[in-house]
mmCIF file of C-alpha atoms in Angstrom:
data_model
loop_
_atom_site.group_PDB
_atom_site.id
_atom_site.type_symbol
_atom_site.label_atom_id
_atom_site.label_comp_id
_atom_site.label_asym_id
_atom_site.label_seq_id
_atom_site.Cartn_x
_atom_site.Cartn_y
_atom_site.Cartn_z
ATOM 1 C CA LEU A 1 103.249 49.688 126.733
ATOM 2 C CA ALA A 2 102.689 49.160 123.020
ATOM 3 C CA GLY A 3 101.496 52.616 121.968
ATOM 4 C CA LEU A 4 102.210 56.107 123.224
ATOM 5 C CA GLY A 5 100.465 59.360 122.329
ATOM 6 C CA LEU A 6 102.616 62.398 122.967
ATOM 7 C CA ASN A 7 100.610 64.496 120.540
ATOM 8 C CA SER A 8 99.334 67.987 121.316
ATOM 9 C CA ASN A 9 102.121 68.695 123.782
ATOM 10 C CA GLY A 10 103.329 71.705 121.836
ATOM 11 C CA ASP A 11 106.980 72.466 122.395
ATOM 12 C CA ARG A 12 107.365 70.175 125.427
ATOM 13 C CA ILE A 13 108.329 67.210 123.241
ATOM 14 C CA THR A 14 111.472 67.888 121.204
ATOM 15 C CA ASP A 15 114.137 65.893 119.371
ATOM 16 C CA ALA A 16 116.092 65.621 122.622
ATOM 17 C CA GLY A 17 113.310 63.522 124.149
ATOM 18 C CA LEU A 18 113.213 61.078 121.260
ATOM 19 C CA LYS A 19 116.207 59.166 122.637
ATOM 20 C CA HIS A 20 113.978 58.190 125.568
ATOM 21 C CA VAL A 21 111.255 57.073 123.169
ATOM 22 C CA ALA A 22 113.826 54.960 121.287
ATOM 23 C CA ALA A 23 114.887 53.323 124.565
ATOM 24 C CA ALA A 24 111.349 52.040 125.257
ATOM 25 C CA ARG A 25 111.961 48.701 123.540
ATOM 26 C CA ARG A 26 108.429 47.320 123.943
ATOM 27 C CA LEU A 27 106.917 50.402 122.322
ATOM 28 C CA ARG A 28 105.512 49.682 118.864
ATOM 29 C CA SER A 29 103.887 53.012 117.912
ATOM 30 C CA VAL A 30 104.156 56.649 118.905
ATOM 31 C CA ASN A 31 102.093 59.685 117.923
ATOM 32 C CA LEU A 32 104.169 62.868 117.851
ATOM 33 C CA THR A 33 101.725 65.163 116.034
ATOM 34 C CA LYS A 34 101.550 68.758 117.252
ATOM 35 C CA THR A 35 104.896 68.553 119.018
ATOM 36 C CA ALA A 36 108.196 70.335 118.404
ATOM 37 C CA VAL A 37 110.017 67.349 116.881
ATOM 38 C CA THR A 38 111.783 67.958 113.585
ATOM 39 C CA GLU A 39 112.016 65.862 110.445
ATOM 40 C CA THR A 40 115.645 65.126 111.303
ATOM 41 C CA GLY A 41 114.703 63.920 114.784
ATOM 42 C CA VAL A 42 111.907 61.702 113.504
ATOM 43 C CA LYS A 43 114.132 60.176 110.820
ATOM 44 C CA GLU A 44 116.822 59.447 113.422
ATOM 45 C CA LEU A 45 114.207 57.795 115.634
ATOM 46 C CA ALA A 46 112.964 55.677 112.734
ATOM 47 C CA LYS A 47 116.543 54.660 111.926
ATOM 48 C CA ALA A 48 117.246 53.708 115.538
ATOM 49 C CA ARG A 49 113.906 51.882 115.882
ATOM 50 C CA PRO A 50 112.836 50.433 112.524
ATOM 51 C CA ASP A 51 110.269 48.312 114.381
ATOM 52 C CA LEU A 52 108.422 51.447 115.580
ATOM 53 C CA THR A 53 105.556 53.182 113.759
ATOM 54 C CA VAL A 54 105.969 56.948 114.087
ATOM 55 C CA GLU A 55 103.189 59.404 113.300
ATOM 56 C CA TRP A 56 104.074 63.096 113.235
ATOM 57 C CA ASP A 57 103.045 66.329 111.538
ATOM 58 C CA GLY A 58 105.078 65.384 108.459
ATOM 59 C CA GLY A 59 103.311 62.069 107.967
ATOM 60 C CA LYS A 60 103.661 58.516 109.129
ATOM 61 C CA ILE A 61 106.610 56.145 109.047
ATOM 62 C CA GLU A 62 105.443 52.547 109.182
ATOM 63 C CA ALA A 63 107.321 49.992 111.235
ATOM 64 C CA ARG A 64 109.464 47.471 109.426
ATOM 65 C CA GLU A 65 111.378 44.485 110.634
ATOM 66 C CA LYS A 66 114.874 44.972 111.942
ATOM 67 C CA PRO A 67 117.435 43.562 109.505
#
């Protein structure tokens, strides 16, 4: 699974669920628009998975190589 769209799920997707997204190591992009994730949660996800592109209501964080 390279891409995952969790968008338009309202409040069913929250920061608590992002740890499961981070654990999906083959995942390369995730769409979290129209969910209940916060900026803090998205930034923590991007920090944990710098190789993951994350799109959310606050914008898009492009993947970058792990150091």
